[in-house]
Amino acid sequence: MRTPCLALLLSLILTATASASPAQPSALDVTIGYLGRDYREPLPVSLVEPAVSDEGVQGARLGLSDNAATGRFLNQTYQLQERITPRNGDVAADAKELLKVTKLIVADLEPEDLLRVADLPEARGAIIINARSSDDDLRGKDCRQNVFHVAPSWAMRADALGQYMAWKRWNHWFLLTGDAKADAQYAQSLKRAAKKFGSLIAEERKIAFDPGNRNSETGHQQIQTQIPMRTQSPPQHDIVFVADTDDSFGDYLLWRTSVPKPVAGTQGLVAVAWSPVYEEYGGIQLQTRFRAKSKRAMTERDYLAWLAVRVFGEALTRSGQTDAAGWRTYIMSKPFQVAGFKGQGLSFRPWDRQLRQPIILTGPRTLVSVSPQEGFLHPTYLTDTLGVDEPETECKLRG
Amino acid sequence: MLKLSTRMLITSLMLSAAPSAFADRIFVSNERDNTVTVIDSDTLKVIKTIPTGKRPRGLALTPDYKELIICIGDDSRLDVIDTEKLEVTKSFAASGPDPELLAISHKGDRIYVANEDDGLVTVMDRATGNAITEIPVGVEPEGMAVSPDDSLVVNTSEQTSMAHFIDAKSNKVLANILVDTRPREATFTKDGKEVWVSAEVGGTVAVIDTKTYEIKKKLSFDVPGVRPELMQPIGIRFTLDGKTAFVALGPSNRVAVIDAATHEVKSYILVGQRPWHLELKPDGTKMYVANGMTNDITVIDIASLKAEKSVPVGRLPWGVAVKPSGK
């Protein structure tokens, strides 16, 4: 395993050196595909947040206009072809149609659909960028040659919080896990993070709680009595961790737990690639441009789709290549980096094609911190202290 | 070390509090305080703090030194400070939205403004403050520079990662040169033969030939023990003889000193936290560096290449301009 990997690295280094003179951008007319599906999204917890039906795709559109702005000066033109498969539709059929037009796909898909698309014979040689799912298996045992990930994995999110808790010395966690499949996955990553950064999960408690009538009069009374009951007699803990990916109860924990403690995880202090409150490293400019175009705040899914389209843009303007195979090699090579308003260039990990990136820790209205935290060291990239590093990866693909 | 020098500075200030009549005046824009700090270059004492509009960033003195013009991003205008009265005497509303950085022609007749939110360079007539034209460039325009003979204007666009070369006569774009990620500042060499463009995230400075538009060289920065991603070049200034360049390196808290001919980095000077923009004292003996995170400026002695002093200013200092004495 080691030798081919080294050989690959070496060949990458050699290629990079050979083409050290700036690659001449080629004249191109490129279509980028956006493939999504009309999933049943969690309902907004509050009427303050309007239900948004164009999440993700609006980010891709802004990314395309950014690419086009550069392309305008280089004789390169860009189009975005959007396909949103209906809830009961056939995502593979839509993918096949899209793959006839382009090999560059931004996937706003859940893991099962993403793998179906990636495994189509038509998708061989494609570059599919996962801009939605945090599923760790997609980066591990289910990794694919043609799938890249700009979305941070559950492991990266959990580690980002784990480092912060280590810094705070909030080492005793009380973990509450919902009953969705992704809840269990995130809980698993949180357990891994606790171990990795010297914390202890004092207790994990499963919670199946759907406050169905939360928006009705007196809905708060049910929640006000239920949450203390579900969290009563807790172990000694510094913080409540919650894994509730579909927003069914997590937002109701703060102010209501039996013992007063802060909350982190999927609600409370969250670990994300983007938040509407983020404004550092020029981020305010992206927020402003997005709002001007879409008339609403930029969500994490919008940001990830924007970033995926920008990855293609960087590959197309800087590689000097004219086909997917050439762009793919460039994206995996050392000189590749994409700027994501995080104060450093972002690049892909060769062992699982995950984009390494700082992770934002934020409450609903203010930024709290950005991980990696000071003092967590790594020989190559500090951002590789977040998530699954090369020695522990279950992904068997290289290069 | 910085703490110590601040204490020394405060002592020295108490000893020599009288402002000198023959000193230069250092102007620093404070992005978060909505002010410009004025400092006496001899005593290094703050003479005055001038209120401006919201989010002052890029600033430049007119060639006659009578006016200091400042980009007021959140009010979408330029404020003009009378450098004798030390107050805002007028504003130019025709700057276009969200001005970030500006350059003034050496003849003093034109102001070029980078409009960050709109992908435009606005060309203004200095006498009237009216906009002459708008030039579409890449996304998030930032750096602005005018060649020594006023014939060429260069703008950088952060998101598009380009240096745009504009003919000053026709206001037409002559060339668009792809540089590394997030270009911030463009600075002409004294002879006008090169323009140096810093790329913040790319971590490089591109040296571009102003005749052929070719990138002759890409400089990169390396300090043992400092993470490479912290080497983020922003502001660039040359010494009076043009032989040495100073490049502020943002979160690495350093300023690089570069031989302008060989492009070799001669040394790295530790300054305050997150230095962005910098300016040379008109007599060429000092460099003043604005440190965004420590809310101060560092005075570098050009002869010894040593950081001599730090002077507290307002919050989030962004840029520096220096008016020579007797002007």
XYZ file of C-alpha atoms in Angstrom:
726
model
C 0.000 0.000 0.000
C 2.774 2.379 0.999
C 4.909 2.004 -2.098
C 2.347 2.875 -4.778
C 1.314 5.841 -2.691
C 4.862 7.130 -2.498
C 5.338 6.533 -6.191
C 2.244 8.520 -6.883
C 3.358 11.386 -4.703
C 6.718 11.381 -6.407
C 5.163 11.453 -9.832
C 2.938 14.322 -8.716
C 5.955 16.244 -7.517
C 7.743 15.613 -10.800
C 4.753 16.737 -12.833
C 4.431 19.841 -10.725
C 8.061 20.749 -11.239
C 7.949 20.095 -14.942
C 5.023 22.468 -15.379
C 6.308 25.144 -13.008
C 6.005 27.833 -15.656
C 2.465 29.185 -15.462
C 0.082 27.013 -17.424
C -1.560 28.893 -20.264
C -5.309 28.930 -19.723
C -6.997 27.288 -22.681
C -10.069 28.631 -24.417
C -12.946 26.489 -23.167
C -16.716 26.226 -23.140
C -17.637 24.150 -20.116
C -20.874 22.923 -18.599
C -21.000 22.042 -14.917
C -23.843 19.781 -13.801
C -25.755 20.249 -10.565
C -27.631 17.185 -9.401
C -29.983 17.387 -6.442
C -33.113 15.722 -5.215
C -36.287 16.982 -3.629
C -35.657 15.303 -0.245
C -37.990 15.805 2.668
C -35.927 18.469 4.464
C -36.378 19.113 8.193
C -38.976 21.802 8.800
C -37.670 25.142 10.050
C -37.807 25.132 13.850
C -39.017 28.710 13.924
C -41.187 30.811 11.683
C -38.371 33.353 11.827
C -36.542 31.175 9.320
C -38.554 30.882 6.147
C -38.520 27.483 4.451
C -36.003 27.733 1.632
C -36.552 25.701 -1.507
C -33.439 26.662 -3.474
C -30.743 25.836 -0.936
C -27.524 24.632 -2.529
C -28.384 25.511 -6.101
C -28.194 29.249 -5.340
C -24.632 28.747 -4.140
C -23.773 26.856 -7.309
C -25.178 29.718 -9.389
C -23.016 32.259 -7.563
C -19.979 29.996 -8.016
C -20.736 29.831 -11.703
C -20.915 33.595 -12.009
C -17.570 33.835 -10.168
C -16.051 31.313 -12.578
C -17.546 33.155 -15.523
C -16.049 36.446 -14.322
C -12.576 34.932 -14.518
C -13.418 33.046 -17.703
C -14.503 36.260 -19.425
C -10.871 37.396 -19.407
C -9.501 34.024 -20.548
C -11.810 33.064 -23.353
C -13.560 30.531 -21.146
C -17.323 30.290 -20.860
C -19.308 28.401 -18.247
C -22.816 27.023 -18.024
C -24.644 25.379 -15.168
C -27.111 22.613 -15.938
C -29.360 21.976 -12.951
C -31.321 18.819 -12.375
C -33.405 18.256 -9.275
C -34.863 14.752 -9.206
C -38.391 14.639 -7.747
C -38.847 12.833 -4.438
C -40.161 9.703 -6.163
C -38.102 10.144 -9.317
C -35.143 8.151 -10.629
C -31.907 9.898 -9.725
C -29.831 7.490 -11.842
C -31.826 8.349 -14.955
C -31.301 12.068 -14.363
C -27.624 11.485 -13.699
C -27.244 9.618 -16.995
C -28.785 12.508 -18.892
C -26.497 14.980 -17.139
C -23.416 12.826 -17.698
C -24.085 12.913 -21.447
C -23.440 16.653 -21.265
C -20.664 16.910 -18.679
C -18.311 14.943 -16.480
C -18.214 17.694 -13.877
C -20.968 17.148 -11.334
C -21.863 18.939 -8.121
C -23.835 16.385 -6.094
C -26.374 17.663 -3.587
C -27.326 14.066 -2.769
C -27.752 11.747 0.203
C -25.206 8.883 0.432
C -27.335 6.153 -1.140
C -28.158 8.285 -4.190
C -24.599 9.571 -4.450
C -23.214 6.030 -4.622
C -25.808 4.963 -7.190
C -24.741 7.836 -9.417
C -21.007 7.324 -8.852
C -21.277 3.625 -9.738
C -23.024 4.199 -13.087
C -20.865 3.101 -16.024
C -21.508 6.564 -17.494
C -19.863 8.131 -14.425
C -16.520 6.507 -15.008
C -13.915 9.259 -15.329
C -16.340 11.864 -14.002
C -15.484 14.267 -11.177
C -18.396 14.201 -8.745
C -18.127 16.640 -5.858
C -20.177 15.826 -2.779
C -21.532 19.139 -1.529
C -24.053 17.766 0.942
C -23.358 14.597 2.884
C -21.108 14.346 5.949
C -21.345 10.535 5.989
C -17.996 9.153 7.161
C -18.360 5.929 5.170
C -18.356 7.921 1.904
C -14.787 8.914 2.820
C -14.009 5.457 4.241
C -15.167 2.048 3.161
C -17.558 3.466 0.548
C -15.070 5.862 -1.034
C -15.051 6.059 -4.827
C -12.458 6.940 -7.415
C -14.714 9.594 -8.944
C -16.127 11.207 -5.776
C -14.566 14.221 -4.048
C -15.933 15.850 -0.893
C -16.129 19.551 -0.112
C -18.655 18.898 2.671
C -16.841 18.309 5.967
C -17.263 14.770 7.312
C -18.945 14.025 10.640
C -15.471 13.147 11.926
C -14.145 16.601 10.995
C -17.064 18.341 12.676
C -16.738 16.223 15.821
C -12.979 16.774 15.988
C -13.416 20.527 15.543
C -15.664 20.563 18.621
C -13.453 18.038 20.442
C -10.406 20.281 20.098
C -12.325 23.251 21.384
C -13.574 21.282 24.412
C -9.987 20.194 25.122
C -8.948 23.847 24.994
C -11.801 24.754 27.359
C -11.101 21.651 29.490
C -14.743 20.711 29.300
C -13.828 17.082 29.369
C -17.000 15.387 30.561
C -19.709 15.076 27.934
C -23.314 13.959 28.288
C -24.335 12.737 24.841
C -27.948 12.744 23.658
C -28.576 10.923 20.387
C -31.686 11.010 18.228
C -33.041 8.064 16.270
C -32.096 9.054 12.695
C -29.389 7.054 10.940
C -27.149 10.124 10.625
C -27.624 10.810 14.354
C -25.947 7.490 15.152
C -23.132 8.299 12.725
C -22.450 11.693 14.244
C -22.623 10.186 17.744
C -20.021 7.649 16.637
C -17.741 10.457 15.423
C -18.255 12.339 18.675
C -17.173 9.252 20.622
C -14.097 9.030 18.436
C -13.356 12.728 19.000
C -13.754 12.404 22.766
C -11.184 9.618 22.809
C -8.853 11.455 20.430
C -8.797 14.666 22.460
C -8.911 13.313 25.988
C -12.571 13.732 26.890
C -14.971 11.255 28.416
C -18.528 10.538 27.342
C -19.994 10.057 30.774
C -23.243 8.734 29.348
C -24.964 8.377 26.001
C -28.742 8.593 26.127
C -31.010 7.870 23.172
C -33.823 10.317 22.749
C -36.779 9.720 20.501
C -38.747 12.889 20.860
C -40.691 14.754 18.264
C -42.474 17.777 19.630
C -45.086 17.605 16.884
C -47.289 20.345 18.266
C -44.451 22.697 19.017
C -45.887 25.543 17.042
C -49.297 25.425 18.667
C -50.398 27.443 21.661
C -49.013 25.915 24.847
C -46.608 23.801 22.739
C -43.867 25.109 24.953
C -45.442 23.511 28.007
C -44.977 20.013 26.647
C -41.366 20.780 25.737
C -40.718 22.471 29.051
C -41.785 19.357 30.951
C -40.427 16.738 28.540
C -36.822 17.918 28.205
C -36.067 17.958 31.955
C -37.584 14.477 32.198
C -35.456 13.098 29.394
C -32.319 14.619 30.849
C -32.919 13.919 34.529
C -30.321 12.255 36.793
C -27.467 12.927 34.414
C -23.886 11.886 35.113
C -21.494 14.624 36.177
C -20.790 16.585 32.970
C -19.420 19.895 31.664
C -21.449 20.054 28.483
C -24.366 18.378 26.746
C -23.576 17.012 23.297
C -26.442 16.421 20.937
C -26.643 14.374 17.729
C -29.981 15.342 16.207
C -29.392 15.859 12.505
C -33.021 16.475 11.572
C -33.648 19.160 14.185
C -36.341 17.252 16.061
C -35.361 18.136 19.647
C -31.849 19.627 19.810
C -32.945 23.240 19.729
C -35.096 22.682 22.803
C -32.269 21.541 25.064
C -30.840 24.934 25.970
C -32.523 26.433 29.052
C -34.516 23.256 29.631
C -32.108 20.464 30.635
C -32.437 19.185 34.205
C -28.956 20.477 35.040
C -27.964 23.842 33.516
C -25.201 23.171 30.999
C -24.206 24.488 27.571
C -25.104 22.468 24.474
C -22.958 21.567 21.450
C -23.180 19.262 18.443
C -25.960 19.547 15.887
C -27.521 22.418 17.860
C -26.149 25.011 20.274
C -22.484 25.328 19.411
C -22.264 23.803 15.924
C -19.266 22.865 13.771
C -19.831 23.982 10.181
C -18.115 24.929 6.941
C -20.180 28.128 6.735
C -22.702 30.154 8.684
C -24.629 33.334 7.892
C -22.852 34.962 10.859
C -19.344 34.274 9.537
C -17.509 37.365 8.300
C -13.782 36.760 8.762
C -11.120 36.552 6.030
C -13.213 38.566 3.592
C -16.201 36.260 4.262
C -18.425 39.310 4.542
C -17.866 39.863 0.812
C -19.207 36.433 -0.079
C -22.173 36.944 2.283
C -22.912 40.292 0.619
C -22.618 38.975 -2.924
C -24.807 35.976 -2.125
C -27.483 38.098 -0.493
C -27.497 40.535 -3.387
C -28.078 37.679 -5.826
C -30.399 35.418 -3.844
C -32.180 37.833 -1.468
C -31.514 35.604 1.527
C -28.692 34.508 3.825
C -26.082 32.008 2.629
C -26.455 28.634 4.328
C -23.828 25.929 4.660
C -25.347 23.978 1.762
C -25.201 27.088 -0.445
C -21.564 27.608 0.511
C -20.625 23.994 -0.212
C -22.215 24.103 -3.672
C -20.464 27.435 -4.332
C -17.166 25.903 -3.229
C -17.658 22.810 -5.416
C -18.208 24.986 -8.493
C -15.154 27.058 -7.530
C -13.040 23.877 -7.334
C -13.937 23.236 -10.983
C -13.208 26.883 -11.809
C -9.719 26.733 -10.299
C -8.948 23.481 -12.124
C -10.146 24.870 -15.449
C -8.343 28.206 -15.280
C -5.082 27.016 -13.761
C -4.354 23.501 -15.035
C -3.941 24.288 -18.718
C -5.806 20.992 -19.300
C -8.867 20.562 -21.462
C -10.515 17.354 -20.254
C -11.811 15.759 -17.059
C -8.813 13.424 -16.759
C -6.413 16.370 -16.838
C -8.495 18.422 -14.410
C -8.756 15.459 -12.051
C -4.975 15.027 -11.983
C -4.585 18.730 -11.299
C -7.150 18.738 -8.473
C -5.246 15.896 -6.798
C -1.851 17.562 -7.315
C 0.169 19.604 -4.859
C -0.210 23.065 -6.477
C -4.014 22.852 -6.401
C -5.755 25.087 -3.912
C -9.090 26.816 -3.740
C -9.806 29.884 -1.607
C -12.884 29.538 0.577
C -12.685 32.691 2.740
C -10.922 30.735 5.485
C -7.591 32.568 5.368
C -5.726 29.722 3.708
C -5.746 27.718 0.499
C -7.857 24.541 0.677
C -6.766 21.275 -0.930
C -7.875 17.658 -1.159
C -6.499 14.827 0.961
C -5.162 12.250 -1.466
C -6.195 9.294 0.697
C -9.945 9.974 0.723
C -10.483 13.021 -1.525
C -11.808 15.069 1.375
C -11.226 18.834 1.180
C -9.122 19.862 4.177
C -10.532 23.044 5.707
C -10.776 25.005 8.929
C -14.125 24.400 10.649
C -16.231 27.233 12.043
C -17.645 26.844 15.562
C -20.639 29.088 15.941
C -23.800 29.833 17.829
C -26.898 31.125 16.053
C -25.735 34.737 16.015
C -22.015 34.900 16.674
C -18.852 33.080 15.746
C -17.315 31.330 18.753
C -14.086 29.905 17.351
C -12.435 28.295 14.349
C -10.726 24.877 14.588
C -8.030 23.539 14.387
C -7.307 25.032 17.783
C -3.898 26.397 18.708
C -1.550 23.669 19.839
C -2.945 20.719 17.871
C -0.089 19.881 15.588
C 0.330 17.881 12.421
C 3.490 17.311 10.361
C 1.960 18.451 7.060
C -1.358 20.291 7.390
C -2.789 21.504 10.700
C -6.228 20.990 9.172
C -5.426 17.269 8.991
C -5.898 17.158 12.778
C -9.609 17.292 11.886
C -11.189 14.095 10.598
C -9.655 10.847 9.437
C -5.923 11.040 8.776
C -4.026 8.891 6.298
C -2.871 6.113 8.676
C -6.433 5.436 9.869
C -8.376 5.719 6.630
C -10.565 2.846 5.549
C -10.557 4.085 1.956
C -8.639 1.622 -0.157
C -8.204 3.839 -3.195
C -5.079 5.817 -3.844
C -4.494 8.461 -6.443
C 9.407 42.445 23.236
C 6.657 44.605 21.854
C 5.395 45.289 25.320
C 8.794 46.506 26.381
C 9.164 48.821 23.426
C 5.694 50.241 24.053
C 6.699 51.042 27.619
C 9.894 52.671 26.410
C 7.861 54.604 23.937
C 5.441 55.862 26.549
C 8.370 57.054 28.660
C 9.899 58.831 25.721
C 6.557 60.405 24.904
C 6.284 61.829 28.388
C 9.724 63.333 28.061
C 9.115 64.972 24.726
C 5.451 65.715 24.431
C 5.702 68.902 22.380
C 4.898 68.233 18.707
C 7.738 69.123 16.383
C 7.168 71.717 13.693
C 9.510 69.974 11.298
C 8.188 66.468 11.622
C 6.325 64.417 9.057
C 2.739 63.521 9.717
C 1.743 59.861 9.700
C -1.894 59.090 8.915
C -3.367 55.680 9.841
C -6.900 54.546 8.930
C -8.646 52.600 11.714
C -11.187 50.325 10.039
C -13.195 49.462 13.153
C -13.047 52.853 14.886
C -14.127 54.967 11.905
C -11.213 57.296 12.493
C -7.848 58.343 11.098
C -5.018 58.688 13.622
C -2.451 61.447 12.981
C 1.032 60.905 14.439
C 4.037 63.232 14.650
C 6.984 61.365 13.130
C 9.582 62.861 15.501
C 7.832 62.419 18.826
C 5.695 59.512 17.625
C 2.926 61.111 19.613
C -0.661 61.039 18.458
C -1.529 64.597 17.418
C -5.138 64.019 16.599
C -7.776 61.365 15.955
C -10.035 62.443 13.107
C -13.547 60.969 12.842
C -14.470 59.735 9.345
C -17.364 57.831 7.780
C -17.936 54.119 8.358
C -15.156 51.604 7.654
C -12.216 53.711 6.458
C -9.626 51.570 4.675
C -7.495 52.614 1.675
C -6.025 56.126 1.875
C -3.696 58.260 -0.260
C -2.261 61.772 -0.187
C -2.626 64.031 -3.194
C 0.731 64.888 -4.872
C 0.600 68.422 -3.391
C 0.036 66.817 0.059
C -2.823 69.238 0.748
C -5.446 66.502 0.930
C -5.700 62.978 2.235
C -8.356 60.944 0.462
C -9.848 57.905 2.206
C -12.116 55.102 1.029
C -15.205 54.953 3.238
C -16.504 51.469 2.427
C -19.770 51.292 4.362
C -20.904 54.783 3.365
C -19.894 54.276 -0.286
C -17.966 57.531 -0.539
C -14.514 59.060 -0.226
C -13.747 61.400 2.661
C -11.246 64.212 2.063
C -9.125 65.385 4.987
C -7.465 68.800 4.826
C -3.928 67.990 5.968
C -3.488 71.397 7.650
C -6.820 71.600 9.435
C -6.754 67.859 10.165
C -10.458 67.393 9.621
C -12.775 66.014 6.986
C -13.637 69.007 4.836
C -15.597 67.287 2.076
C -16.737 63.952 0.716
C -16.966 62.550 -2.800
C -20.158 60.577 -3.234
C -19.343 59.503 -6.792
C -16.827 56.876 -5.719
C -19.160 53.988 -6.508
C -20.322 51.407 -3.932
C -18.044 49.985 -1.233
C -14.734 51.637 -2.128
C -11.823 49.700 -0.600
C -8.586 51.053 -2.041
C -7.658 54.044 -4.177
C -4.749 55.445 -6.133
C -4.150 59.029 -7.243
C -2.311 59.883 -10.449
C 1.062 61.567 -9.937
C -0.181 64.611 -11.817
C -2.988 64.729 -9.276
C -5.862 64.925 -11.756
C -7.358 61.444 -11.416
C -8.521 59.200 -8.582
C -8.891 55.480 -9.262
C -11.136 53.569 -6.848
C -11.616 49.798 -6.463
C -15.293 49.055 -5.720
C -15.161 45.792 -3.847
C -18.813 44.736 -4.023
C -19.423 45.701 -7.626
C -16.545 44.438 -9.739
C -15.685 47.952 -10.933
C -12.873 50.447 -10.991
C -14.290 53.972 -10.795
C -12.230 56.706 -12.456
C -12.846 60.103 -10.844
C -11.840 63.649 -11.646
C -10.045 64.899 -8.569
C -10.936 68.566 -8.974
C -14.697 68.033 -9.184
C -15.012 64.642 -7.490
C -17.184 63.504 -10.382
C -16.972 60.009 -11.828
C -15.565 60.004 -15.364
C -16.166 56.343 -16.076
C -16.499 52.875 -14.557
C -14.340 50.017 -15.790
C -15.641 46.459 -15.281
C -12.927 44.201 -13.838
C -13.010 40.871 -11.951
C -14.906 39.993 -8.779
C -13.920 41.776 -5.532
C -11.513 44.411 -6.900
C -8.946 45.550 -4.371
C -5.408 46.659 -5.282
C -4.973 49.950 -7.216
C -1.797 51.482 -8.577
C -0.798 54.093 -11.157
C 2.516 53.862 -13.041
C 5.114 56.596 -12.350
C 4.393 58.210 -15.759
C 0.607 58.003 -15.202
C 0.089 55.984 -18.406
C -0.888 52.663 -16.868
C -3.280 51.699 -14.081
C -3.287 48.289 -12.425
C -6.135 46.802 -10.419
C -6.300 43.385 -8.756
C -9.475 41.341 -8.244
C -9.399 39.007 -5.268
C -11.980 36.427 -6.270
C -10.959 36.369 -9.936
C -7.242 36.218 -9.011
C -6.149 38.642 -11.704
C -4.152 41.772 -12.256
C -6.017 44.014 -14.720
C -3.849 46.417 -16.741
C -5.748 49.536 -17.783
C -4.660 52.192 -20.282
C -4.987 55.516 -18.451
C -5.786 57.476 -21.632
C -8.590 55.350 -23.023
C -9.627 53.705 -19.714
C -9.653 50.404 -21.616
C -8.411 47.137 -20.165
C -5.229 46.111 -21.992
C -4.518 42.778 -20.323
C -5.805 40.457 -17.609
C -3.070 38.435 -15.970
C -3.883 35.416 -13.821
C -1.867 35.453 -10.580
C -2.077 33.299 -7.457
C -5.141 33.164 -5.228
C -6.595 36.358 -3.711
C -4.374 39.146 -5.029
C -4.430 42.127 -2.667
C -2.032 44.899 -3.617
C -0.256 46.075 -6.770
C 2.811 48.324 -6.533
C 4.941 49.684 -9.377
C 8.723 49.654 -9.139
C 10.298 53.119 -9.151
C 11.271 52.823 -12.836
C 7.791 51.627 -13.776
C 9.140 48.571 -15.558
C 7.575 46.091 -13.167
C 4.453 45.839 -11.097
C 4.524 43.615 -8.029
C 1.263 41.875 -7.088
C 0.769 40.142 -3.726
C -1.472 37.042 -3.508
C -2.734 36.628 0.048
C -3.907 33.015 0.014
C -1.511 31.910 -2.725
C 1.318 33.173 -0.505
C 3.312 34.687 -3.385
C 4.251 38.001 -4.962
C 4.177 38.022 -8.769
C 6.672 40.329 -10.496
C 5.010 41.353 -13.763
C 6.727 43.077 -16.688
C 4.646 46.145 -17.562
C 5.509 45.970 -21.280
C 4.963 42.271 -22.009
C 2.615 41.529 -19.048
C 4.675 38.420 -18.432
C 5.160 37.125 -14.907
C 8.948 37.301 -14.621
C 9.165 35.810 -11.184
C 7.025 34.563 -8.330
C 8.422 35.244 -4.874
C 7.492 33.024 -1.963
C 8.222 33.285 1.735
C 9.549 30.851 4.272
C 10.444 31.280 7.913
C 11.533 28.123 9.755
C 9.027 27.257 12.455
C 6.241 29.397 10.966
C 3.440 27.543 9.202
C 3.525 28.244 5.458
C -0.190 29.127 5.317
C 0.482 32.085 7.628
C 2.799 33.677 5.040
C 0.164 35.924 3.475
C 1.689 38.813 1.538
C -0.398 42.008 1.412
C 1.207 45.494 1.336
C 4.311 46.189 -0.797
C 6.570 49.263 -0.649
C 9.995 50.046 -2.155
C 12.812 52.079 -0.608
C 13.631 55.504 -2.123
C 16.431 54.079 -4.287
C 14.073 51.325 -5.448
C 16.589 48.640 -4.589
C 14.741 47.056 -1.683
C 11.132 45.974 -1.293
C 9.212 45.503 1.957
C 6.282 43.082 1.953
C 3.892 42.811 4.924
C 3.048 39.168 5.625
C -0.251 39.366 7.555
C -0.809 36.585 10.113
C 2.871 35.594 10.201
C 3.424 38.934 12.006
C 6.419 39.699 9.818
C 7.616 42.040 7.095
C 9.886 40.518 4.439
C 12.804 42.549 3.084
C 13.597 41.711 -0.526
C 16.397 42.628 -2.900
C 14.394 44.106 -5.779
C 16.970 43.067 -8.398
C 17.791 39.494 -7.365
C 14.372 38.887 -5.747
C 16.098 37.289 -2.789
C 14.480 37.650 0.628
C 17.157 39.287 2.765
C 15.413 39.174 6.118
C 12.135 38.915 7.982
C 11.337 41.579 10.566
C 8.989 40.691 13.418
C 6.361 43.429 13.822
C 2.933 43.606 15.534
C 0.116 41.185 14.769
C -1.339 40.956 11.261
C 0.515 43.714 9.411
C -1.338 44.615 6.214
C -0.313 47.924 4.685
C 2.824 49.975 5.119
C 4.384 53.252 3.970
C 7.857 54.725 3.659
C 8.844 57.930 5.440
C 9.386 60.478 2.631
C 13.092 60.873 3.517
C 13.465 57.124 3.110
C 14.744 56.347 6.609
C 11.774 54.540 8.169
C 8.923 52.241 7.230
C 5.606 52.462 9.071
C 3.576 49.236 9.277
C -0.125 49.064 10.308
C -0.801 46.026 12.546
C -4.509 45.122 12.457
C -4.653 42.846 15.495
C -2.395 44.701 17.930
C -3.929 48.090 17.092
C -0.584 49.776 16.589
C 1.983 50.712 13.980
C 5.539 49.409 13.979
C 8.379 51.767 13.032
C 11.106 49.937 11.104
C 14.509 51.570 10.691
C 15.564 51.130 7.058
C 19.332 51.303 7.686
C 19.437 48.678 10.428
C 16.332 46.721 9.321
C 15.185 46.674 12.945
C 11.730 47.219 14.383
C 12.351 50.216 16.619
C 9.072 51.158 18.184
C 5.381 50.548 18.227
C 2.806 53.303 18.499
C -0.771 52.558 19.629
C -3.464 53.809 17.214
C -7.194 52.993 16.855
C -8.848 49.625 16.393
C -8.059 47.514 13.328
C -5.525 49.844 11.696
C -5.586 49.215 7.929
C -3.387 51.573 5.919
C -0.732 54.283 6.312
C 0.103 57.514 4.445
C 2.886 59.966 5.325
C 2.991 63.690 4.606
C 6.537 65.103 4.581
C 7.452 68.081 6.772
C 7.363 71.516 5.182
C 4.657 70.505 2.673
